[in-house]
Every structure is written in C-alpha cells, then in structure tokens.
Amino acid sequence: MNMKKIAILLFTLSVFSFSSCYYDKAELIYTQNVACDTTNIKYSTVVVPILNSNCNGCHGGNAAMGAGIILDNYASTKVYIDNKRLINSILQNGTASNMPKGGSKLDACTIRKINAWINQGALNN
Ligand code: HEC
C-alpha cells in the first residue's frame, strides 16, 4: 500500500468512528430529554402505580413472596428508600438483590421517575 492509500484508509476509518460517536450521543440525548417526563412526580400518582404493577404482587401486605418487605404503604416503603435498598435493587448495580425478582429490569424512564421522586425528598405527596 502506498502512502496515499493509507491516508484514504485512515480518513475513512476516522469518519466512521466520528459518526458512531455522534449517533451514541444523539441516542443518549433522546432517552434523557425527550422520551421521559420526570416533572410533577408524586408518590400517590406515579410511584404507587409503578410499585403496584411491578412489585406488590410480592411486596404487598398480603403477599407472602416478598420476604417480609412491604412496599404498599408510604411508611414501610420509606425505610427502603432511606437505606437505598430500593433504588439499588431496581438499578441492579450489584449492591442489593436485583428487582423485580425473576422479571426484567424496569425500563430506564420508570427508574428515572422513581429517582426523581427520591431526589425531591421522597415525599408522601
Ligand atoms: C417475584 C416476587 C418479587 C417481585 C416481583 C419483586 N420482589 Fe423485591 N424481593 C423479593 C424477595 C423474595 C426478596 C428477598 C431477597 C431475595 O430473595 O432476593 C426481595 C427483596 C427486595 C428488596 C431488598 C433487597 C436487598 O438486597 O436488601 C427490595 C428493596 C425490593 N425487593 C424491592 C422490590 C421492588 C422495588 C420491586 C419492583 C420493582 C420488587 N422488589 C419486585 C421478591 C420480589
């Protein structure tokens, strides 16, 4: 290969790597800013429905499958917010049991909504 061919090859490779970078960034911006509305997140209107549909089959007060961890009322949910077990379990980051147990990870937007509620003080609102 002569120098000119090598130069063309390098140029082509760099164009491909720049375009893939750009694509990754665009995708990230899309998931963070467009696809997920994290405004006006309240315990009663957003968090309770998420927990009821994904968690309380096992962690509801009458369910026997949640190892005694109750997530169907504010006071006992708050315990697992304060000790970070709840957020770590749904982030599946290796510091708590992965939740929902036996199911697929919650989608990124659902996790961001719970996280937004926690960051605003995890109020009983
Ligand atoms: C199929 C039943 C089931 C479902 C669904 C489920 N859990 Fe669990 N969860 C368990 C069991 C059982 C444990 C006890 C630990 C273990 O066995 O991994 C547990 C443990 C936990 C813990 C304590 C983790 C730790 O390491 O201390 C938290 C917090 C938790 N679950 C939250 C959730 C949340 C939030 C959801 C919904 C997104 C959920 N769980 C869905 C069964 C379930």
PDB file of C-alpha atoms in Angstrom, residues 26 29 68 96 118:
ATOM      1  CA  ALA A  26     -27.917  11.570  19.867  1.00  0.00           C
ATOM      2  CA  ILE A  29     -29.922  12.851  24.488  1.00  0.00           C
ATOM      3  CA  GLY A  68     -41.480  -9.532  54.577  1.00  0.00           C
ATOM      4  CA  ALA A  96     -28.742  -5.250  46.555  1.00  0.00           C
ATOM      5  CA  ILE A 118     -36.325  10.343  45.677  1.00  0.00           C
TER       6      ILE A 118
END
